[in-house]
mmCIF file of C-alpha atoms in Angstrom:
data_model
loop_
_atom_site.group_PDB
_atom_site.id
_atom_site.type_symbol
_atom_site.label_atom_id
_atom_site.label_comp_id
_atom_site.label_asym_id
_atom_site.label_seq_id
_atom_site.Cartn_x
_atom_site.Cartn_y
_atom_site.Cartn_z
ATOM 1 C CA UNK A 100 -0.015 -0.036 -0.007
ATOM 2 C CA UNK A 101 0.958 3.591 -0.498
ATOM 3 C CA UNK A 102 0.011 6.204 2.106
ATOM 4 C CA UNK A 103 -0.120 9.883 1.093
ATOM 5 C CA UNK A 104 -0.911 12.519 3.725
ATOM 6 C CA UNK A 105 -1.542 16.129 2.891
ATOM 7 C CA UNK A 106 0.340 18.837 4.859
ATOM 8 C CA UNK A 107 1.616 22.343 5.078
ATOM 9 C CA UNK A 108 4.478 24.043 6.845
ATOM 10 C CA UNK A 109 3.875 25.404 10.255
ATOM 11 C CA UNK A 110 0.498 23.635 10.694
ATOM 12 C CA UNK A 111 -0.256 21.789 13.928
ATOM 13 C CA UNK A 112 -2.319 19.013 12.237
ATOM 14 C CA UNK A 113 0.574 18.402 9.885
ATOM 15 C CA UNK A 114 2.990 17.970 12.765
ATOM 16 C CA UNK A 115 0.619 15.490 14.574
ATOM 17 C CA UNK A 116 0.051 13.579 11.409
ATOM 18 C CA UNK A 117 3.803 13.367 10.711
ATOM 19 C CA UNK A 118 4.486 12.053 14.193
ATOM 20 C CA UNK A 119 1.855 9.368 13.751
ATOM 21 C CA UNK A 120 3.093 8.542 10.244
ATOM 22 C CA UNK A 121 6.588 8.079 11.615
ATOM 23 C CA UNK A 122 5.150 5.434 14.035
ATOM 24 C CA UNK A 123 3.228 3.751 11.334
ATOM 25 C CA UNK A 124 6.314 3.703 9.074
ATOM 26 C CA UNK A 125 8.290 1.749 11.641
ATOM 27 C CA UNK A 126 5.401 -0.652 12.111
ATOM 28 C CA UNK A 127 4.561 -1.324 8.472
ATOM 29 C CA UNK A 128 7.806 -0.663 6.549
ATOM 30 C CA UNK A 129 8.706 -4.386 6.550
ATOM 31 C CA UNK A 130 5.369 -5.156 4.967
ATOM 32 C CA UNK A 131 6.149 -3.002 1.776
ATOM 33 C CA UNK A 132 3.957 -0.003 2.807
ATOM 34 C CA UNK A 133 5.263 3.281 1.683
ATOM 35 C CA UNK A 134 4.616 6.631 3.496
ATOM 36 C CA UNK A 135 4.861 10.201 1.989
ATOM 37 C CA UNK A 136 3.555 13.598 2.850
ATOM 38 C CA UNK A 137 2.253 15.917 0.167
ATOM 39 C CA UNK A 138 2.594 19.709 0.449
ATOM 40 C CA UNK A 139 0.240 21.356 -2.064
ATOM 41 C CA UNK A 140 0.223 24.693 -0.307
ATOM 42 C CA UNK A 141 1.070 27.616 -2.556
ATOM 43 C CA UNK A 142 2.426 29.508 0.500
ATOM 44 C CA UNK A 143 5.423 27.149 0.967
ATOM 45 C CA UNK A 144 8.625 27.361 -1.063
ATOM 46 C CA UNK A 145 10.605 24.381 -2.235
ATOM 47 C CA UNK A 146 13.634 25.312 0.009
ATOM 48 C CA UNK A 147 11.376 25.619 3.036
ATOM 49 C CA UNK A 148 9.830 22.214 2.301
ATOM 50 C CA UNK A 149 13.189 20.563 1.957
ATOM 51 C CA UNK A 150 14.393 22.099 5.278
ATOM 52 C CA UNK A 151 11.171 21.094 7.121
ATOM 53 C CA UNK A 152 11.028 17.606 5.634
ATOM 54 C CA UNK A 153 14.448 16.803 7.115
ATOM 55 C CA UNK A 154 12.939 17.052 10.637
ATOM 56 C CA UNK A 155 9.667 15.130 9.936
ATOM 57 C CA UNK A 156 11.028 11.619 9.550
ATOM 58 C CA UNK A 157 8.797 11.088 6.544
ATOM 59 C CA UNK A 158 9.505 12.274 3.029
ATOM 60 C CA UNK A 159 7.504 15.358 1.898
ATOM 61 C CA UNK A 160 6.721 15.832 -1.703
ATOM 62 C CA UNK A 161 6.487 19.428 -3.061
ATOM 63 C CA UNK A 162 3.373 19.811 -5.241
ATOM 64 C CA UNK A 163 3.916 23.487 -6.259
ATOM 65 C CA UNK A 164 1.707 23.055 -9.335
ATOM 66 C CA UNK A 165 -1.057 21.337 -7.237
ATOM 67 C CA UNK A 166 -1.414 18.591 -9.826
ATOM 68 C CA UNK A 167 -1.266 15.643 -7.328
ATOM 69 C CA UNK A 168 -3.361 17.435 -4.670
ATOM 70 C CA UNK A 169 -5.977 18.385 -7.176
ATOM 71 C CA UNK A 170 -6.209 14.880 -8.663
ATOM 72 C CA UNK A 171 -6.531 13.323 -5.136
ATOM 73 C CA UNK A 172 -9.178 15.877 -4.027
ATOM 74 C CA UNK A 173 -7.152 17.318 -1.174
ATOM 75 C CA UNK A 174 -8.944 20.023 0.749
ATOM 76 C CA UNK A 175 -7.309 20.193 4.149
ATOM 77 C CA UNK A 176 -4.053 19.385 5.943
ATOM 78 C CA UNK A 177 -3.924 15.962 7.637
ATOM 79 C CA UNK A 178 -5.984 14.123 4.981
ATOM 80 C CA UNK A 179 -4.685 10.602 4.499
ATOM 81 C CA UNK A 180 -5.098 8.659 1.248
ATOM 82 C CA UNK A 181 -4.352 4.911 1.311
ATOM 83 C CA UNK A 182 -3.814 3.658 -2.239
ATOM 84 C CA UNK A 183 -4.261 0.048 -3.119
ATOM 85 C CA UNK A 184 -1.378 -0.697 -5.457
ATOM 86 C CA UNK A 185 -3.152 -3.681 -7.120
ATOM 87 C CA UNK A 186 -5.999 -1.545 -8.451
ATOM 88 C CA UNK A 187 -4.522 1.951 -8.082
ATOM 89 C CA UNK A 188 -7.679 3.055 -6.377
ATOM 90 C CA UNK A 189 -8.088 5.056 -3.088
ATOM 91 C CA UNK A 190 -9.054 2.404 -0.508
ATOM 92 C CA UNK A 191 -9.263 4.994 2.369
ATOM 93 C CA UNK A 192 -9.579 8.754 2.650
ATOM 94 C CA UNK A 193 -9.645 10.260 6.092
ATOM 95 C CA UNK A 194 -7.591 11.064 9.157
ATOM 96 C CA UNK A 195 -4.294 9.340 9.988
ATOM 97 C CA UNK A 196 -5.711 8.392 13.469
ATOM 98 C CA UNK A 197 -9.167 8.569 15.010
ATOM 99 C CA UNK A 198 -8.080 11.501 17.149
ATOM 100 C CA UNK A 199 -7.232 13.666 14.164
ATOM 101 C CA UNK A 200 -10.714 13.307 12.687
ATOM 102 C CA UNK A 201 -13.301 16.051 12.742
ATOM 103 C CA UNK A 202 -15.700 13.684 14.446
ATOM 104 C CA UNK A 203 -14.275 10.709 16.334
ATOM 105 C CA UNK A 204 -15.170 7.704 14.187
ATOM 106 C CA UNK A 205 -14.157 4.276 15.400
ATOM 107 C CA UNK A 206 -12.061 2.480 12.841
ATOM 108 C CA UNK A 207 -11.287 5.637 10.811
ATOM 109 C CA UNK A 208 -7.532 5.328 10.705
ATOM 110 C CA UNK A 209 -4.684 4.554 8.364
ATOM 111 C CA UNK A 210 -3.596 1.533 10.286
ATOM 112 C CA UNK A 211 -7.074 -0.106 10.114
ATOM 113 C CA UNK A 212 -7.091 0.530 6.389
ATOM 114 C CA UNK A 213 -3.585 -0.961 5.884
ATOM 115 C CA UNK A 214 -4.465 -3.988 7.937
ATOM 116 C CA UNK A 215 -7.592 -4.546 5.822
ATOM 117 C CA UNK A 216 -5.654 -4.178 2.658
ATOM 118 C CA UNK A 217 -2.838 -6.534 3.758
ATOM 119 C CA UNK A 218 -5.527 -9.066 4.723
ATOM 120 C CA UNK A 219 -6.938 -8.835 1.186
ATOM 121 C CA UNK A 220 -10.182 -7.064 1.986
ATOM 122 C CA UNK A 221 -11.631 -3.535 1.800
ATOM 123 C CA UNK A 222 -11.457 -1.250 4.824
ATOM 124 C CA UNK A 223 -14.691 -1.041 6.833
ATOM 125 C CA UNK A 224 -14.426 2.786 6.952
ATOM 126 C CA UNK A 225 -13.442 4.214 3.535
ATOM 127 C CA UNK A 226 -14.220 7.997 4.060
ATOM 128 C CA UNK A 227 -14.058 10.172 7.118
ATOM 129 C CA UNK A 228 -13.769 13.879 7.753
ATOM 130 C CA UNK A 229 -10.554 15.478 8.883
ATOM 131 C CA UNK A 230 -9.889 18.519 11.055
ATOM 132 C CA UNK A 231 -7.116 20.574 9.504
ATOM 133 C CA UNK A 232 -6.188 23.791 7.810
ATOM 134 C CA UNK A 233 -7.835 24.408 4.449
ATOM 135 C CA UNK A 234 -5.501 24.301 1.462
ATOM 136 C CA UNK A 235 -6.347 26.777 -1.324
ATOM 137 C CA UNK A 236 -6.728 25.482 -4.855
ATOM 138 C CA UNK A 237 -7.505 28.632 -6.937
ATOM 139 C CA UNK A 238 -8.124 26.720 -10.170
ATOM 140 C CA UNK A 239 -11.022 24.684 -8.665
ATOM 141 C CA UNK A 240 -13.295 27.724 -8.660
ATOM 142 C CA UNK A 241 -12.555 28.295 -12.372
ATOM 143 C CA UNK A 242 -13.277 24.704 -13.569
ATOM 144 C CA UNK A 243 -16.539 24.177 -15.423
ATOM 145 C CA UNK A 244 -19.010 21.679 -14.132
ATOM 146 C CA UNK A 245 -20.417 19.520 -16.937
ATOM 147 C CA UNK A 246 -23.955 18.174 -17.045
ATOM 148 C CA UNK A 247 -26.225 16.566 -19.601
ATOM 149 C CA UNK A 248 -29.252 18.673 -20.562
ATOM 150 C CA UNK A 249 -32.307 16.620 -21.378
ATOM 151 C CA UNK A 250 -35.850 16.183 -20.052
ATOM 152 C CA UNK A 251 -36.867 12.860 -18.686
ATOM 153 C CA UNK A 252 -39.563 11.148 -20.667
ATOM 154 C CA UNK A 253 -41.950 8.299 -20.140
ATOM 155 C CA UNK A 254 -40.681 5.498 -22.395
ATOM 156 C CA UNK A 255 -37.160 4.139 -22.694
ATOM 157 C CA UNK A 256 -37.109 4.639 -26.450
ATOM 158 C CA UNK A 257 -38.085 8.226 -25.985
ATOM 159 C CA UNK A 258 -35.543 8.640 -23.290
ATOM 160 C CA UNK A 259 -32.753 7.294 -25.447
ATOM 161 C CA UNK A 260 -33.748 9.584 -28.346
ATOM 162 C CA UNK A 261 -33.850 12.607 -26.066
ATOM 163 C CA UNK A 262 -30.407 11.619 -24.615
ATOM 164 C CA UNK A 263 -29.005 11.429 -28.149
ATOM 165 C CA UNK A 264 -30.492 14.895 -29.100
ATOM 166 C CA UNK A 265 -29.428 16.572 -25.833
ATOM 167 C CA UNK A 266 -26.376 18.775 -25.550
ATOM 168 C CA UNK A 267 -23.585 18.886 -23.032
ATOM 169 C CA UNK A 268 -23.610 22.176 -21.051
ATOM 170 C CA UNK A 269 -20.768 23.836 -19.036
ATOM 171 C CA UNK A 270 -21.841 26.254 -16.432
ATOM 172 C CA UNK A 271 -19.789 28.819 -14.692
ATOM 173 C CA UNK A 272 -21.076 31.527 -12.372
ATOM 174 C CA UNK A 273 -21.250 34.229 -14.988
ATOM 175 C CA UNK A 274 -21.381 32.339 -18.324
ATOM 176 C CA UNK A 275 -23.151 29.448 -19.984
ATOM 177 C CA UNK A 276 -21.861 27.645 -23.090
ATOM 178 C CA UNK A 277 -23.540 25.146 -25.401
ATOM 179 C CA UNK A 278 -21.927 23.044 -28.052
#
């Protein structure tokens, strides 16, 4: 398994998550589980990340273009993503430990997710909320949301015809396009 945890420099949640990750790394490293932290904050420079990562005990990746953070769906610091390397899907998204969650949820932890994956099953808890500092992604507000425009109809043949005739629509707060 691969564990990716979001973080930012000078954040209390990041420091707590890094300390827990260091413990988990010692426990699961022999079982081929890899741990990294991901810094998608636009406020942190590469040099600062390199200096801070030397003290964390877990490697920190600098995501200055926010490509990895955006594709994972990162919103806050302290978010853990456990990736199943067999299917390359996210098996768990939530806090590193139950105590770092926004609401204490029993079984919402990286260790429970890793144990389930190593046993060959899916984790019982796959999604949990995290308390942490929000990470700004300015491009997310600019991205269009796509939806299919068609009216539902009674018969399936009519529905299929309406679907074929309908158009894709992208909406933004101030504009509307049709193709």
